Short mmCIF file of C-alpha atoms in Angstrom, two decimals:
data_model
loop_
_atom_site.label_atom_id
_atom_site.label_comp_id
_atom_site.label_asym_id
_atom_site.label_seq_id
_atom_site.Cartn_x
_atom_site.Cartn_y
_atom_site.Cartn_z
CA MET A 1 -39.25 78.95 -23.96
CA LYS A 2 -40.72 80.42 -27.20
CA THR A 3 -38.78 80.86 -29.94
CA VAL A 4 -39.47 84.45 -31.83
CA VAL A 5 -38.20 83.51 -35.95
CA ALA A 6 -37.04 85.51 -38.36
CA LEU A 7 -34.07 85.11 -40.37
CA SER A 8 -30.98 87.12 -43.20
CA LEU A 9 -31.39 86.93 -47.46
CA VAL A 10 -28.22 86.86 -48.49
CA GLY A 11 -29.55 88.27 -51.81
CA ALA A 12 -26.83 85.83 -54.47
CA ALA A 13 -28.68 83.23 -56.25
CA LEU A 14 -27.01 79.25 -55.72
CA GLY A 15 -26.88 76.62 -58.21
CA ALA A 16 -28.40 73.83 -57.46
CA PRO A 17 -26.91 70.94 -54.38
CA THR A 18 -23.63 69.53 -55.23
CA LYS A 19 -22.90 65.87 -54.34
CA THR A 20 -22.07 67.24 -51.21
CA ILE A 21 -25.39 68.62 -49.74
CA GLU A 22 -27.55 66.66 -47.44
CA ASN A 23 -30.94 67.53 -48.83
CA ARG A 24 -33.77 66.88 -46.64
CA GLN A 25 -37.56 66.75 -47.61
CA PHE A 26 -39.72 67.63 -45.11
CA GLY A 27 -42.74 64.88 -45.68
CA GLY A 28 -45.81 65.52 -44.08
CA LEU A 29 -45.33 69.31 -44.29
CA GLY A 30 -49.01 70.26 -46.34
CA ALA A 31 -49.86 72.02 -44.00
CA LEU A 32 -46.83 74.12 -43.80
CA SER A 33 -46.56 74.11 -47.18
CA SER A 34 -49.45 76.64 -47.45
CA LEU A 35 -46.95 79.42 -45.88
CA ILE A 36 -46.25 80.02 -49.84
CA PRO A 37 -49.10 79.27 -52.08
CA SER A 38 -49.34 78.59 -55.60
CA SER A 39 -52.02 80.15 -56.63
CA GLY A 40 -53.83 82.76 -55.17
CA SER A 41 -54.84 82.27 -52.34
CA GLY A 42 -52.32 84.45 -50.60
CA LEU A 43 -50.77 82.63 -46.91
CA SER A 44 -54.73 82.77 -46.08
CA GLY A 45 -53.59 78.42 -46.26
CA LEU A 46 -52.97 78.95 -42.84
CA GLY A 47 -55.53 77.86 -42.01
CA SER A 48 -55.12 74.66 -42.09
CA LEU A 49 -52.80 74.96 -38.57
CA GLY A 50 -56.30 75.29 -36.66
CA GLY A 51 -58.39 73.63 -34.75
CA SER A 52 -59.28 69.52 -34.47
CA GLY A 53 -56.70 68.51 -37.15
CA SER A 54 -53.57 70.88 -36.70
CA GLU A 55 -52.14 67.94 -34.91
CA SER A 56 -50.11 66.34 -37.78
CA GLY A 57 -48.90 69.98 -39.13
CA LEU A 58 -48.03 70.26 -36.00
CA GLY A 59 -46.32 67.50 -35.18
CA ALA A 60 -44.13 68.31 -38.72
CA LEU A 61 -43.18 71.60 -37.35
CA ALA A 62 -42.27 71.32 -34.12
CA SER A 63 -39.51 68.58 -36.00
CA LEU A 64 -38.27 70.77 -38.28
CA LEU A 65 -36.25 72.67 -34.53
CA PRO A 66 -34.67 71.03 -32.11
CA SER A 67 -36.16 69.67 -28.68
CA SER A 68 -34.72 71.26 -25.70
CA SER A 69 -33.32 68.13 -25.44
CA SER A 70 -30.36 68.57 -27.30
CA GLY A 71 -30.11 72.32 -27.36
CA PRO A 72 -32.26 75.74 -27.21
CA GLY A 73 -34.86 76.24 -28.77
CA ASP A 74 -37.62 74.35 -26.48
CA LEU A 75 -41.15 74.49 -28.77
CA SER A 76 -43.62 73.67 -25.77
CA SER A 77 -46.17 77.04 -26.81
CA LEU A 78 -46.97 75.75 -29.67
CA GLY A 79 -49.63 73.82 -28.62
CA SER A 80 -52.02 76.09 -28.65
CA LEU A 81 -52.23 76.74 -32.47
CA GLY A 82 -53.96 72.84 -31.61
CA GLY A 83 -56.72 74.63 -30.06
CA SER A 84 -60.20 74.95 -31.45
CA SER A 85 -60.00 78.19 -33.28
CA SER A 86 -57.78 78.19 -36.62
CA ASP A 87 -57.12 82.08 -35.44
CA SER A 88 -55.34 81.27 -31.82
CA GLY A 89 -53.54 79.18 -34.05
CA LEU A 90 -52.69 81.57 -36.97
CA GLY A 91 -51.67 83.92 -33.54
CA ALA A 92 -49.25 81.95 -32.41
CA LEU A 93 -47.41 80.86 -35.80
CA ALA A 94 -47.81 84.78 -36.61
CA SER A 95 -44.89 85.72 -32.97
CA LEU A 96 -42.93 82.70 -34.89
CA ILE A 97 -41.77 85.06 -36.86
CA PRO A 98 -43.76 88.25 -36.38
CA SER A 99 -42.44 89.54 -39.12
CA LEU A 100 -45.54 88.67 -41.39
CA GLY A 101 -47.66 90.82 -40.79
CA SER A 102 -49.95 91.00 -43.15
CA GLY A 103 -48.76 88.66 -45.23
CA LEU A 104 -50.89 85.87 -42.49
CA SER A 105 -54.99 87.67 -44.36
CA ASP A 106 -53.07 89.28 -47.71
CA SER A 107 -55.04 87.84 -50.77
CA SER A 108 -52.89 88.28 -53.67
CA SER A 109 -50.63 85.65 -53.41
CA SER A 110 -46.77 88.15 -54.81
CA SER A 111 -47.98 90.36 -51.46
CA GLY A 112 -48.43 87.24 -48.99
CA ILE A 113 -44.67 86.36 -50.32
CA SER A 114 -44.20 89.91 -50.61
CA SER A 115 -44.22 90.22 -46.15
CA LEU A 116 -42.17 87.46 -46.22
CA LEU A 117 -39.80 88.27 -47.60
CA GLY A 118 -39.68 91.37 -45.76
CA GLY A 119 -39.83 89.32 -42.59
CA LEU A 120 -36.54 87.25 -43.28
CA SER A 121 -34.42 90.03 -43.05
CA LYS A 122 -33.47 89.58 -39.65
CA ARG A 123 -34.25 86.18 -37.15
CA GLN A 124 -33.33 86.82 -33.72
CA LEU A 125 -33.26 83.67 -31.10
CA THR A 126 -33.66 83.19 -27.64
CA GLY A 127 -31.52 80.49 -25.64
CA SER A 128 -28.14 81.68 -27.63
CA ILE A 129 -25.02 79.94 -26.07
CA THR A 130 -21.82 81.64 -26.03
CA ALA A 131 -18.17 79.17 -25.48
CA ASN A 132 -14.91 80.73 -25.15
CA ASP A 133 -12.84 78.00 -24.24
CA VAL A 134 -10.21 79.27 -26.50
CA ILE A 135 -9.98 82.60 -25.54
CA ASP A 136 -10.16 81.00 -21.56
CA LYS A 137 -7.24 79.45 -22.36
CA ALA A 138 -9.20 75.26 -21.61
CA SER A 139 -7.63 72.17 -20.88
CA CYS A 140 -5.92 70.18 -24.41
CA LYS A 141 -8.25 68.19 -25.41
CA GLU A 142 -7.61 66.27 -28.28
CA LEU A 143 -10.41 68.48 -30.79
CA THR A 144 -11.89 72.09 -30.30
CA PHE A 145 -14.28 73.15 -31.92
CA ILE A 146 -14.30 77.09 -33.81
CA PHE A 147 -18.68 78.19 -34.87
CA ALA A 148 -19.86 80.89 -36.40
CA ARG A 149 -23.85 81.34 -35.30
CA GLY A 150 -26.49 82.52 -37.67
CA SER A 151 -26.99 86.69 -38.63
CA ASP A 152 -29.16 88.11 -35.58
CA GLU A 153 -28.38 84.91 -33.16
CA LEU A 154 -27.84 85.82 -29.86
CA GLY A 155 -24.78 84.12 -28.21
CA ASN A 156 -21.76 83.94 -30.54
CA MET A 157 -22.83 80.02 -30.85
CA GLY A 158 -26.53 80.78 -31.26
CA SER A 159 -28.84 78.00 -30.83
CA VAL A 160 -29.87 76.42 -34.14
CA VAL A 161 -27.53 73.94 -34.23
CA GLY A 162 -23.69 75.84 -33.20
CA PRO A 163 -24.89 74.39 -29.21
CA PRO A 164 -26.47 70.99 -30.66
CA VAL A 165 -23.68 70.16 -32.70
CA ALA A 166 -21.84 70.95 -29.74
CA THR A 167 -23.70 68.81 -27.14
CA GLN A 168 -23.03 65.55 -29.66
CA LEU A 169 -19.67 66.10 -30.02
CA LYS A 170 -18.09 66.25 -26.32
CA SER A 171 -21.56 63.43 -26.13
CA LEU A 172 -19.52 61.48 -28.26
CA THR A 173 -16.17 61.90 -27.99
CA GLY A 174 -16.58 61.49 -23.80
CA ASN A 175 -15.75 65.56 -23.59
CA LYS A 176 -12.44 65.69 -25.57
CA VAL A 177 -13.29 69.14 -26.73
CA ASN A 178 -13.44 72.28 -26.60
CA VAL A 179 -15.94 74.63 -27.98
CA GLN A 180 -14.94 78.78 -29.25
CA GLY A 181 -18.20 80.14 -31.20
CA VAL A 182 -16.98 83.12 -33.22
CA THR A 183 -17.62 86.74 -31.54
CA TYR A 184 -18.27 88.82 -35.04
CA ALA A 185 -21.28 91.12 -36.02
CA ALA A 186 -23.86 88.99 -37.12
CA THR A 187 -26.25 91.13 -38.66
CA ALA A 188 -28.34 91.46 -41.23
CA GLU A 189 -26.61 94.09 -42.75
CA SER A 190 -22.83 92.05 -42.70
CA ASN A 191 -24.27 89.91 -44.73
CA VAL A 192 -22.88 92.47 -47.55
CA ALA A 193 -19.27 91.55 -46.53
CA LEU A 194 -19.54 87.66 -47.31
CA GLY A 195 -18.03 86.41 -44.05
CA ALA A 196 -14.94 89.07 -44.16
CA ASN A 197 -15.79 90.48 -41.12
CA GLY A 198 -16.12 87.33 -39.10
CA GLY A 199 -13.57 85.55 -41.23
CA PRO A 200 -9.79 86.71 -40.22
CA ILE A 201 -11.34 86.07 -36.67
CA MET A 202 -11.88 83.11 -37.15
CA ALA A 203 -8.94 82.49 -38.78
CA ASN A 204 -7.68 83.85 -35.63
CA LEU A 205 -9.09 81.39 -33.58
CA VAL A 206 -7.87 78.11 -35.58
CA GLU A 207 -4.01 79.39 -35.45
CA THR A 208 -4.19 80.78 -30.89
CA ALA A 209 -5.67 77.13 -30.35
CA LEU A 210 -3.01 75.49 -32.73
CA LYS A 211 -0.56 77.53 -30.49
CA GLN A 212 -2.64 76.69 -27.65
CA CYS A 213 -2.09 72.77 -28.18
CA PRO A 214 -0.57 72.15 -31.39
CA ASP A 215 -1.67 68.08 -31.14
CA THR A 216 -5.76 69.31 -31.16
CA LYS A 217 -7.46 68.97 -34.31
CA VAL A 218 -9.28 71.68 -36.16
CA VAL A 219 -12.38 71.58 -36.90
CA LEU A 220 -15.02 74.32 -37.39
CA GLY A 221 -18.81 74.90 -38.23
CA GLY A 222 -21.21 78.05 -39.48
CA TYR A 223 -24.71 78.61 -40.38
CA SER A 224 -26.00 81.19 -42.70
CA GLN A 225 -24.23 84.31 -43.00
CA GLY A 226 -21.23 82.55 -40.53
CA SER A 227 -21.08 79.51 -43.52
CA MET A 228 -19.61 81.92 -45.57
CA VAL A 229 -17.73 83.19 -42.68
CA VAL A 230 -16.18 80.03 -42.44
CA HIS A 231 -15.24 80.39 -46.19
CA ASN A 232 -13.52 83.61 -45.30
CA ALA A 233 -11.33 82.49 -42.66
CA ALA A 234 -10.16 78.88 -44.77
CA SER A 235 -9.25 80.86 -47.09
CA ARG A 236 -6.91 81.82 -45.10
CA LEU A 237 -5.81 78.68 -43.48
CA SER A 238 -3.49 76.35 -44.73
CA ALA A 239 -3.89 72.92 -43.23
CA GLU A 240 -4.72 73.95 -39.78
CA VAL A 241 -8.67 72.56 -40.06
CA THR A 242 -9.32 69.01 -40.82
CA GLY A 243 -12.87 69.51 -41.16
CA ALA A 244 -16.16 71.64 -41.64
CA VAL A 245 -19.16 71.18 -41.50
CA LEU A 246 -21.28 74.20 -42.80
CA PHE A 247 -25.29 74.49 -42.16
CA GLY A 248 -27.59 76.78 -44.80
CA ASP A 249 -24.69 78.05 -46.12
CA PRO A 250 -25.40 80.54 -49.58
CA PHE A 251 -21.51 79.51 -50.09
CA LYS A 252 -22.14 76.14 -50.74
CA THR A 253 -20.74 75.16 -54.80
CA GLN A 254 -17.77 76.66 -53.36
CA ALA A 255 -14.33 75.11 -52.21
CA VAL A 256 -13.90 75.55 -48.18
CA GLY A 257 -10.14 76.81 -48.34
CA LYS A 258 -8.37 74.53 -49.39
CA LEU A 259 -10.09 72.01 -47.45
CA ALA A 260 -10.84 68.15 -49.19
CA SER A 261 -13.98 68.04 -50.96
CA GLY A 262 -14.34 64.21 -48.39
CA LYS A 263 -13.54 67.27 -45.95
CA VAL A 264 -16.34 69.28 -46.01
CA LYS A 265 -20.34 68.71 -45.04
CA GLU A 266 -22.74 70.39 -46.01
CA TYR A 267 -26.56 70.80 -44.84
CA CYS A 268 -29.28 72.44 -47.45
CA ALA A 269 -32.93 71.52 -46.68
CA SER A 270 -35.70 71.53 -49.44
CA GLY A 271 -37.11 75.25 -50.23
CA ASP A 272 -34.29 76.60 -47.80
CA PRO A 273 -35.01 80.65 -48.84
CA VAL A 274 -30.39 80.90 -47.78
CA CYS A 275 -29.25 78.28 -49.31
CA GLU A 276 -31.36 76.91 -52.64
CA ASN A 277 -33.23 79.85 -53.18
CA GLY A 278 -36.41 78.58 -51.80
CA PHE A 279 -39.97 79.79 -49.47
CA ASN A 280 -39.52 77.13 -46.90
CA VAL A 281 -38.83 79.33 -43.91
CA MET A 282 -39.07 77.14 -41.05
CA ALA A 283 -36.54 74.71 -43.62
CA HIS A 284 -33.28 77.02 -42.44
CA LEU A 285 -34.47 76.67 -38.71
CA SER A 286 -34.60 73.23 -38.90
CA TYR A 287 -30.95 72.14 -38.61
CA GLY A 288 -30.06 71.32 -34.97
CA SER A 289 -31.89 67.45 -36.32
CA ASP A 290 -28.11 67.21 -38.29
CA ALA A 291 -26.15 68.07 -34.64
CA LYS A 292 -25.50 63.94 -34.18
CA GLU A 293 -24.95 63.48 -37.72
CA ALA A 294 -22.54 66.58 -38.45
CA ALA A 295 -20.49 65.88 -34.56
CA GLN A 296 -19.80 62.11 -36.64
CA PHE A 297 -18.46 63.95 -39.51
CA LEU A 298 -16.16 66.19 -37.87
CA ILE A 299 -14.57 63.72 -35.66
CA GLU A 300 -14.15 60.59 -38.17
CA ALA A 301 -12.72 63.98 -40.56
CA ALA A 302 -10.46 64.45 -37.78
CA GLY A 303 -8.90 61.00 -38.26
CA LEU A 304 -11.11 60.57 -33.99
CA SER A 305 -12.62 57.94 -32.81
CA THR A 306 -16.16 57.57 -30.53
CA SER A 307 -16.33 56.93 -26.87
CA SER A 308 -17.26 53.24 -26.09
#
């Protein structure tokens, strides 16, 4: 399945990660690091992704996104990057981030970065998932996971990290979890609402889940713009939520409502343009690899145990 990538940026400048944040370095990304060169070479360094020596770079690139076994995001179409011609490699990579356009050949570092930032105005991902266990009044389960997707992801769970976390929760609990996505206008333009466009919807879903199943433990998750939705929703709730995981969170330095810091886990990959003001677009798309750890954290935060 082909994954077409671009990404929404939030204009706020944020400080260094706090101690609650998982900061991941991307070893083996020498080829990919040339996306944003430090000198006047523009993005011409992408040529190192092509040719016979491209395998190590491609391996690192493929490892950034979850495989089809853990959810949407199959990168099988990236095979063409390893051809004998760097042009074919660049073409395939450009198809992942089509908005980069002229930045791939621009000789100016500043204009190359400008093209990149312009191309990060939207994200379009295929293979999205919709989950409506709360809305559909599914049978009560020990855990309820409510998730807010990132900008321009389809469905109400998106595809980058929401579905993988939900899958891991089901696996680790023996399917003792209901999953609900937040259906809100997750557009690039709605970033200016700072979560207020989806926060009330998420808060209402929490209250509905507890009304339908008073004994369930509710945990939240959010990715990119969806993380701001979690912050907004949590500020409207008291003790209804038992844990939260946030990925690529623009508000990573802020508390999540009244949740204790030990009940919140932030994931901010090194170079992420959204949570770290970096320039590695692939970092912002890498959080599927954190799904199992995040699911384990939510289960423990809710005071539950994994299935044997």
